[in-house]
Backbone as a chain_set.jsonl record, in Angstrom:
{"seq": "XXXXXXXXXXXXXXXXXXXXXXXXXXXXXXXXXXXXXXXXXXXXXXXXXXXXXXXXXXXXXXXXXXXXXXXXXXXXXXXXXXXXXXXXXXXXXXXXXXXXXXXXXXXXXXXXXXXXXXXXXXXXXXXXXXXXXXXXXXXXXXXXXXXX", "coords": {"N": [[213.932, 302.258, 10.462], [212.709, 304.101, 7.698], [211.079, 303.235, 5.692], [208.013, 301.536, 4.895], [207.205, 298.179, 5.915], [206.7, 294.927, 4.803], [205.636, 292.175, 6.36], [206.244, 288.902, 5.822], [204.875, 288.902, 3.373], [205.174, 287.47, 0.947], [204.746, 284.903, 1.872], [202.121, 284.947, 2.779], [200.935, 285.424, 0.354], [201.452, 282.972, -0.956], [199.767, 281.25, 0.51], [197.269, 282.315, -0.177], [197.226, 281.792, -2.913], [197.085, 279.007, -2.87], [194.55, 278.646, -1.68], [192.855, 279.956, -3.586], [193.427, 278.452, -5.921], [192.639, 275.858, -5.15], [189.895, 276.27, -4.761], [189.06, 276.953, -7.383], [189.757, 274.602, -8.766], [188.162, 272.645, -7.465], [185.622, 273.638, -8.054], [185.624, 273.371, -10.841], [185.583, 270.642, -10.995], [183.065, 270.106, -10.231], [182.7, 269.63, -7.547], [181.429, 269.212, -4.265], [182.877, 270.081, -2.201], [184.267, 272.351, 0.226], [186.465, 275.087, 0.495], [188.131, 276.613, 3.037], [189.541, 279.459, 4.368], [191.298, 279.741, 7.19], [192.922, 281.575, 8.345], [194.305, 283.453, 10.95], [192.853, 282.292, 12.908], [192.284, 281.118, 16.259], [194.434, 278.792, 17.864], [193.15, 276.792, 19.285], [190.697, 276.702, 18.003], [191.418, 275.492, 15.634], [192.028, 272.966, 16.552], [189.459, 272.153, 17.23], [188.347, 271.907, 14.672], [189.826, 269.731, 13.724], [188.926, 267.804, 15.52], [186.407, 267.56, 14.517], [186.776, 265.994, 12.375], [188.08, 267.315, 10.277], [190.919, 267.708, 8.818], [193.627, 270.07, 9.034], [195.476, 272.249, 7.036], [198.356, 273.745, 8.013], [200.518, 276.429, 8.735], [203.798, 276.45, 9.903], [207.055, 275.985, 11.173], [209.988, 274.458, 9.738], [210.957, 271.594, 11.42], [210.154, 272.875, 13.699], [211.677, 275.104, 14.382], [212.683, 278.422, 15.463], [211.192, 281.086, 13.688], [212.641, 283.201, 11.258], [212.627, 286.44, 9.95], [213.511, 287.4, 6.742], [215.02, 289.724, 4.641], [213.792, 290.171, 1.382], [213.159, 291.641, -1.04], [212.486, 294.904, -2.507], [209.499, 296.614, -3.201], [208.964, 299.1, -5.372], [207.319, 302.256, -5.42], [204.857, 301.315, -4.468], [201.368, 300.882, -4.201], [198.239, 300.82, -2.474], [194.89, 299.654, -2.805], [192.143, 301.266, -1.572], [189.146, 300.712, 0.424], [187.186, 302.342, -0.665], [187.858, 302.477, -3.285], [189.798, 304.275, -4.008], [193.356, 304.995, -4.276], [196.321, 304.532, -2.33], [198.988, 306.788, -1.393], [201.895, 306.443, -3.354], [204.574, 304.358, -2.213], [207.717, 303.002, -1.104], [208.106, 299.591, -0.484], [209.415, 297.287, 1.657], [209.901, 293.843, 1.382], [209.644, 290.929, 3.262], [210.613, 287.539, 3.807], [209.606, 284.506, 5.394], [211.892, 282.601, 6.881], [212.567, 279.148, 6.826], [209.911, 278.392, 6.857], [207.104, 276.177, 6.764], [204.618, 273.827, 5.712], [202.22, 271.882, 7.345], [200.038, 269.042, 7.753], [197.653, 269.074, 9.99], [196.291, 266.591, 11.813], [195.481, 265.29, 14.073], [195.435, 265.058, 17.703], [196.568, 264.829, 21.114], [195.482, 265.554, 24.117], [196.125, 264.693, 26.694], [198.777, 263.88, 26.511], [199.798, 266.156, 25.49], [200.402, 266.652, 22.732], [200.533, 267.202, 19.17], [199.424, 265.602, 16.183], [200.72, 265.187, 13.07], [200.899, 265.208, 9.46], [203.86, 265.399, 7.851], [205.584, 266.587, 5.218], [208.324, 266.344, 4.998], [209.169, 264.583, 6.981], [207.306, 262.547, 7.347], [204.597, 260.938, 9.178], [204.262, 262.586, 12.214], [204.691, 263.387, 15.709], [204.393, 266.235, 17.661], [205.301, 268.512, 20.271], [202.576, 270.163, 21.638], [202.428, 272.83, 22.621], [204.755, 274.04, 21.599], [204.304, 273.726, 18.865], [202.052, 275.317, 18.539], [203.195, 277.833, 19.143], [204.909, 278.144, 16.928], [203.048, 278.177, 14.847], [201.786, 280.597, 15.45], [203.964, 282.337, 15.069], [204.106, 282.252, 12.337], [202.129, 283.898, 11.447], [199.597, 282.857, 11.935], [198.456, 281.144, 9.873], [196.214, 279.108, 8.11], [194.357, 276.493, 6.477], [191.436, 274.735, 5.444], [189.877, 271.989, 3.772], [186.82, 270.673, 3.165]], "CA": [[213.775, 302.415, 9.015], [211.612, 304.974, 7.307], [210.208, 302.566, 4.731], [207.085, 300.517, 5.429], [207.749, 296.835, 5.828], [205.69, 293.881, 4.68], [206.102, 290.966, 7.018], [205.725, 287.662, 5.296], [203.971, 289.128, 2.246], [205.277, 286.343, 0.019], [204.183, 283.717, 2.495], [200.667, 285.116, 2.739], [200.573, 285.262, -1.059], [201.432, 281.539, -1.259], [198.551, 280.681, 1.079], [196.127, 282.768, -0.971], [197.267, 281.048, -4.176], [196.585, 277.664, -2.565], [193.097, 278.751, -1.477], [192.211, 280.273, -4.867], [193.578, 277.315, -6.841], [191.786, 274.761, -4.675], [188.49, 276.619, -5.038], [188.833, 276.843, -8.831], [189.828, 273.19, -9.142], [186.98, 271.943, -6.961], [184.462, 274.112, -8.825], [185.72, 272.769, -12.176], [185.265, 269.227, -10.833], [181.706, 270.046, -9.684], [182.802, 269.048, -6.208], [180.687, 269.912, -3.224], [183.807, 270.42, -1.116], [184.437, 273.769, 0.543], [187.786, 275.521, 0.924], [187.938, 277.682, 4.012], [190.766, 280.073, 4.853], [191.159, 279.933, 8.636], [194.007, 282.434, 8.796], [193.97, 284.29, 12.091], [192.092, 281.508, 13.893], [192.949, 280.652, 17.468], [194.902, 277.414, 17.733], [192.112, 275.923, 19.842], [189.675, 276.545, 16.957], [191.937, 274.495, 14.686], [191.849, 271.65, 17.191], [188.031, 271.802, 17.091], [188.158, 271.43, 13.295], [190.399, 268.379, 13.664], [187.994, 266.945, 16.264], [185.244, 267.371, 13.634], [187.274, 265.218, 11.236], [188.543, 268.217, 9.226], [192.351, 268.01, 8.938], [193.93, 271.469, 8.749], [196.806, 272.625, 6.542], [198.775, 274.78, 8.957], [201.88, 276.914, 8.518], [204.671, 276.531, 11.069], [208.431, 276.026, 10.672], [210.665, 273.169, 9.607], [211.448, 271.073, 12.697], [209.685, 273.789, 14.742], [212.701, 276.097, 14.756], [212.169, 279.786, 15.449], [211.096, 281.72, 12.371], [213.399, 284.429, 11.055], [212.226, 287.227, 8.796], [214.677, 287.697, 5.925], [214.721, 290.672, 3.572], [213.766, 289.545, 0.059], [213.255, 292.662, -2.081], [211.686, 296.11, -2.299], [208.55, 296.999, -4.244], [209.033, 300.549, -5.482], [206.068, 302.931, -5.779], [203.752, 300.416, -4.105], [200.118, 301.528, -3.778], [197.171, 299.924, -2.044], [193.545, 300.116, -3.142], [191.318, 301.417, -0.371], [187.795, 300.162, 0.298], [186.37, 303.24, -1.488], [188.366, 302.433, -4.656], [190.945, 305.169, -4.182], [194.641, 304.351, -4.019], [197.18, 305.212, -1.367], [200.163, 307.466, -1.931], [202.949, 305.453, -3.623], [205.682, 304.271, -1.26], [208.555, 301.826, -1.273], [207.714, 298.578, 0.492], [210.35, 296.179, 1.82], [209.211, 292.558, 1.534], [210.419, 289.954, 4.03], [210.164, 286.154, 3.757], [209.787, 283.744, 6.618], [212.863, 281.536, 6.661], [212.223, 277.836, 7.393], [208.469, 278.174, 6.898], [206.744, 274.842, 6.295], [203.195, 273.511, 5.879], [201.906, 270.562, 7.888], [198.627, 268.688, 7.816], [197.29, 268.759, 11.371], [195.227, 265.594, 11.681], [195.1, 264.723, 15.356], [196.112, 265.585, 18.882], [196.329, 264.108, 22.359], [195.591, 266.549, 25.182], [196.774, 264.09, 27.864], [200.233, 263.889, 26.276], [200.12, 267.496, 24.995], [201.048, 266.538, 21.421], [199.747, 267.224, 17.942], [199.81, 264.571, 15.226], [200.705, 265.853, 11.774], [201.625, 264.676, 8.317], [204.951, 266.307, 7.544], [206.13, 266.122, 3.933], [209.756, 266.08, 5.144], [209.467, 263.535, 7.961], [206.221, 261.584, 7.486], [203.71, 261.207, 10.313], [205.066, 262.998, 13.37], [204.064, 263.983, 16.873], [205.159, 267.373, 18.158], [204.789, 269.167, 21.46], [201.483, 271.047, 21.24], [202.737, 274.227, 22.929], [205.754, 274.526, 20.645], [203.653, 273.79, 17.557], [201.209, 276.514, 18.585], [204.094, 278.991, 19.049], [205.381, 278.261, 15.541], [201.869, 278.601, 14.084], [201.613, 282.027, 15.703], [205.082, 283.036, 14.428], [203.827, 282.274, 10.895], [200.947, 284.742, 11.228], [198.364, 282.067, 12.109], [197.911, 280.775, 8.567], [195.648, 277.764, 8.08], [193.335, 276.257, 5.442], [190.818, 273.415, 5.437], [188.989, 271.598, 2.673], [185.913, 269.63, 3.68]], "C": [[212.563, 303.277, 8.725], [210.621, 304.267, 6.384], [209.246, 301.617, 5.417], [207.656, 299.127, 5.161], [206.6, 295.843, 5.733], [206.249, 292.619, 5.296], [205.435, 289.76, 6.395], [204.775, 287.812, 4.121], [203.993, 287.954, 1.279], [204.633, 285.094, 0.567], [202.661, 283.769, 2.514], [200.171, 284.923, 1.315], [200.485, 283.783, -1.42], [200.165, 280.889, -0.724], [197.346, 281.061, 0.237], [196.076, 282.052, -2.308], [196.725, 279.633, -3.968], [195.067, 277.683, -2.422], [192.386, 278.976, -2.806], [192.265, 279.1, -5.838], [192.687, 276.151, -6.432], [190.32, 275.044, -4.973], [188.174, 276.469, -6.521], [188.82, 275.384, -9.275], [188.566, 272.451, -8.701], [185.715, 272.371, -7.697], [184.456, 273.469, -10.207], [185.364, 271.286, -12.144], [183.83, 269.011, -10.366], [181.672, 269.369, -8.323], [181.972, 269.871, -5.233], [181.587, 270.338, -2.068], [183.987, 271.929, -0.991], [185.869, 274.013, 0.991], [187.572, 276.706, 1.852], [189.304, 278.162, 4.505], [190.557, 280.394, 6.331], [192.244, 280.847, 9.207], [193.528, 283.384, 9.879], [193.237, 283.54, 13.184], [192.943, 281.187, 15.117], [193.324, 279.19, 17.271], [193.841, 276.426, 18.221], [190.978, 275.695, 18.838], [190.124, 275.532, 15.91], [191.788, 273.091, 15.255], [190.396, 271.205, 17.116], [187.732, 271.297, 15.674], [188.663, 270.0, 13.158], [189.48, 267.396, 14.384], [186.728, 266.665, 15.461], [185.62, 266.631, 12.357], [187.607, 266.094, 10.024], [190.029, 268.491, 9.441], [192.631, 269.431, 8.444], [195.342, 271.592, 8.198], [197.219, 273.846, 7.355], [200.241, 275.131, 8.723], [202.596, 277.013, 9.855], [206.096, 276.593, 10.515], [209.012, 274.62, 10.604], [211.256, 272.789, 10.965], [211.137, 271.988, 13.879], [210.782, 274.716, 15.271], [212.061, 277.477, 14.766], [212.228, 280.351, 14.043], [211.949, 282.985, 12.362], [212.838, 285.14, 9.836], [213.494, 287.643, 8.054], [214.264, 288.645, 4.807], [214.799, 289.958, 2.227], [213.966, 290.583, -1.044], [212.403, 293.865, -1.695], [210.761, 296.309, -3.487], [208.552, 298.527, -4.257], [207.694, 301.111, -5.95], [204.844, 302.043, -5.552], [202.532, 301.247, -3.69], [199.124, 300.453, -3.371], [195.846, 300.512, -2.484], [192.719, 300.115, -1.871], [189.909, 300.887, -0.626], [186.885, 301.044, -0.564], [186.838, 303.299, -2.945], [189.53, 303.365, -4.921], [192.24, 304.413, -3.888], [195.468, 305.206, -3.068], [198.314, 305.927, -2.097], [201.247, 306.42, -2.176], [204.064, 305.525, -2.576], [206.519, 303.052, -1.608], [208.253, 300.855, -0.145], [208.747, 297.464, 0.52], [209.562, 294.905, 2.092], [210.157, 291.586, 2.231], [209.782, 288.577, 3.9], [210.374, 285.522, 5.112], [210.709, 282.56, 6.323], [212.449, 280.283, 7.43], [210.725, 277.598, 7.541], [208.143, 276.819, 6.252], [205.252, 274.625, 6.541], [203.057, 272.066, 6.346], [200.418, 270.3, 7.708], [198.354, 268.225, 9.243], [196.094, 267.819, 11.336], [194.795, 264.96, 12.996], [195.844, 265.402, 16.492], [195.756, 264.725, 20.081], [196.567, 265.103, 23.493], [196.289, 265.988, 26.419], [198.3, 264.11, 27.729], [200.726, 265.231, 25.754], [200.907, 267.443, 23.676], [200.018, 266.745, 20.305], [200.289, 266.128, 17.044], [199.64, 265.182, 13.844], [201.29, 264.942, 10.704], [202.605, 265.77, 7.918], [205.617, 265.795, 6.274], [207.629, 265.829, 4.006], [210.05, 264.862, 6.012], [208.386, 262.472, 8.117], [205.299, 261.945, 8.64], [204.562, 261.466, 11.548], [204.159, 263.457, 14.501], [204.988, 265.088, 17.363], [204.503, 267.912, 19.412], [203.763, 270.224, 21.043], [201.814, 272.517, 21.493], [203.732, 274.805, 21.933], [205.143, 274.666, 19.252], [202.78, 275.039, 17.47], [202.067, 277.778, 18.466], [204.543, 279.22, 17.61], [204.245, 278.689, 14.61], [201.674, 280.109, 14.237], [202.736, 282.851, 15.074], [204.867, 283.171, 12.923], [202.509, 282.97, 10.591], [199.637, 283.965, 11.221], [197.704, 281.744, 10.761], [197.441, 279.324, 8.586], [194.525, 277.692, 7.043], [192.749, 274.867, 5.653], [190.018, 273.239, 4.154], [188.121, 270.481, 3.236], [184.699, 269.503, 2.803]], "O": [[211.539, 303.199, 9.403], [209.456, 304.658, 6.304], [209.601, 300.966, 6.399], [208.493, 298.946, 4.276], [205.64, 295.919, 6.5], [207.229, 292.059, 4.804], [204.213, 289.616, 6.436], [203.945, 286.933, 3.89], [202.939, 287.493, 0.838], [204.041, 284.312, -0.177], [201.994, 282.759, 2.291], [199.115, 284.331, 1.093], [199.554, 283.371, -2.111], [199.549, 280.071, -1.408], [196.49, 280.22, -0.034], [194.991, 281.735, -2.794], [195.984, 279.124, -4.808], [194.378, 276.829, -2.981], [191.425, 278.275, -3.123], [191.275, 278.787, -6.5], [192.051, 275.528, -7.281], [189.586, 274.148, -5.392], [187.133, 275.916, -6.88], [187.97, 274.98, -10.068], [187.973, 271.711, -9.486], [184.831, 271.549, -7.936], [183.402, 273.065, -10.697], [184.9, 270.733, -13.141], [183.416, 267.876, -10.13], [180.739, 268.636, -7.995], [181.841, 271.087, -5.38], [181.113, 270.891, -1.075], [183.877, 272.673, -1.966], [186.422, 273.24, 1.774], [186.912, 277.681, 1.492], [190.113, 277.375, 4.995], [189.724, 281.233, 6.674], [192.455, 280.883, 10.42], [192.49, 284.033, 9.748], [193.017, 284.079, 14.269], [194.158, 281.009, 15.021], [192.617, 278.443, 16.593], [193.661, 275.357, 17.637], [190.369, 274.625, 18.82], [189.303, 274.797, 15.361], [191.463, 272.147, 14.535], [190.121, 270.017, 16.956], [186.948, 270.364, 15.501], [188.005, 269.158, 12.547], [189.276, 266.278, 13.91], [186.053, 265.661, 15.688], [184.872, 266.641, 11.379], [187.437, 265.668, 8.881], [190.376, 269.415, 10.176], [191.952, 269.929, 7.546], [196.296, 271.105, 8.805], [196.514, 274.855, 7.379], [201.087, 274.256, 8.54], [202.075, 277.582, 10.814], [206.313, 277.209, 9.471], [208.582, 273.715, 11.32], [211.972, 273.58, 11.58], [211.771, 271.895, 14.93], [210.807, 275.063, 16.452], [211.015, 277.684, 14.15], [213.186, 280.126, 13.304], [211.973, 283.74, 13.334], [212.599, 284.513, 8.803], [214.431, 288.17, 8.654], [213.279, 288.402, 4.109], [215.753, 289.228, 1.96], [214.846, 290.424, -1.89], [211.693, 293.845, -0.69], [211.179, 296.188, -4.638], [208.186, 299.165, -3.27], [207.018, 300.505, -6.782], [203.914, 302.033, -6.359], [202.656, 302.199, -2.92], [199.166, 299.325, -3.862], [195.69, 301.732, -2.532], [192.607, 299.101, -1.182], [189.533, 300.643, -1.773], [185.912, 300.549, -1.134], [186.298, 304.062, -3.746], [190.184, 303.256, -5.958], [192.215, 303.322, -3.318], [195.329, 306.428, -3.012], [198.556, 305.685, -3.28], [201.502, 305.589, -1.304], [204.443, 306.604, -2.119], [206.064, 302.168, -2.334], [208.157, 301.252, 1.016], [208.938, 296.77, -0.478], [208.662, 294.891, 2.932], [211.316, 291.439, 1.843], [208.557, 288.454, 3.885], [211.225, 285.959, 5.887], [210.338, 281.635, 5.6], [212.021, 280.378, 8.58], [210.312, 276.698, 8.273], [208.818, 276.38, 5.321], [204.692, 275.185, 7.482], [203.693, 271.156, 5.813], [199.633, 271.231, 7.532], [198.763, 267.138, 9.652], [195.013, 268.197, 10.885], [193.846, 264.177, 13.026], [196.752, 266.205, 16.278], [194.77, 263.987, 20.066], [197.709, 265.453, 23.793], [196.975, 266.728, 27.124], [199.018, 264.327, 28.705], [201.93, 265.431, 25.592], [201.938, 268.099, 23.528], [198.823, 266.502, 20.472], [201.463, 265.766, 17.127], [198.555, 265.639, 13.486], [202.068, 264.033, 10.993], [202.221, 266.915, 7.681], [206.156, 264.689, 6.257], [208.151, 265.124, 3.142], [211.057, 264.182, 5.812], [208.533, 261.575, 8.947], [205.22, 263.107, 9.04], [205.453, 260.687, 11.888], [203.017, 263.861, 14.282], [206.2, 264.905, 17.468], [203.293, 267.784, 19.595], [204.046, 271.074, 20.2], [201.507, 273.365, 20.656], [203.57, 275.937, 21.476], [205.437, 275.626, 18.54], [202.771, 275.731, 16.452], [201.69, 278.704, 17.748], [204.556, 280.354, 17.13], [204.461, 279.476, 13.688], [201.424, 280.81, 13.256], [202.486, 283.956, 14.592], [205.386, 284.099, 12.302], [201.852, 282.666, 9.595], [198.675, 284.374, 10.571], [196.528, 282.044, 10.55], [198.167, 278.428, 9.017], [193.843, 278.679, 6.767], [193.469, 273.93, 5.998], [189.552, 274.202, 3.544], [188.628, 269.471, 3.723], [183.825, 268.679, 3.075]]}, "num_chains": 1, "name": "protein.A"}
């Protein structure tokens, strides 16, 4: 294809909305809590956060199935703002969604059994194979958020 492609743009947008909304809400409540976007973090770094008693909202897939990118729509005449304030040449941008994407709350793990312990809004508290969970996290562009 000649057109540029945005992988998971909508999914990244959802994460950013969560981060921005949480920060605004906590500020309005005069809360001392901090919202930290950990997107791009190594999986092992997320486990360190959990070990520090900071549960992590982490994007993976429903029932840990493989993620599929599905065409959603095209943004016509899309431009980006560069760091110097200039804008890129307009182009058409195909936007793809991640099918079966899901957010879990990673709250524990057991290295001896190689499992993660999560709160899953679809299935309740669950244990999943750590290697498979890590694969799904990576398929979802390593998106994660903590509030502490």
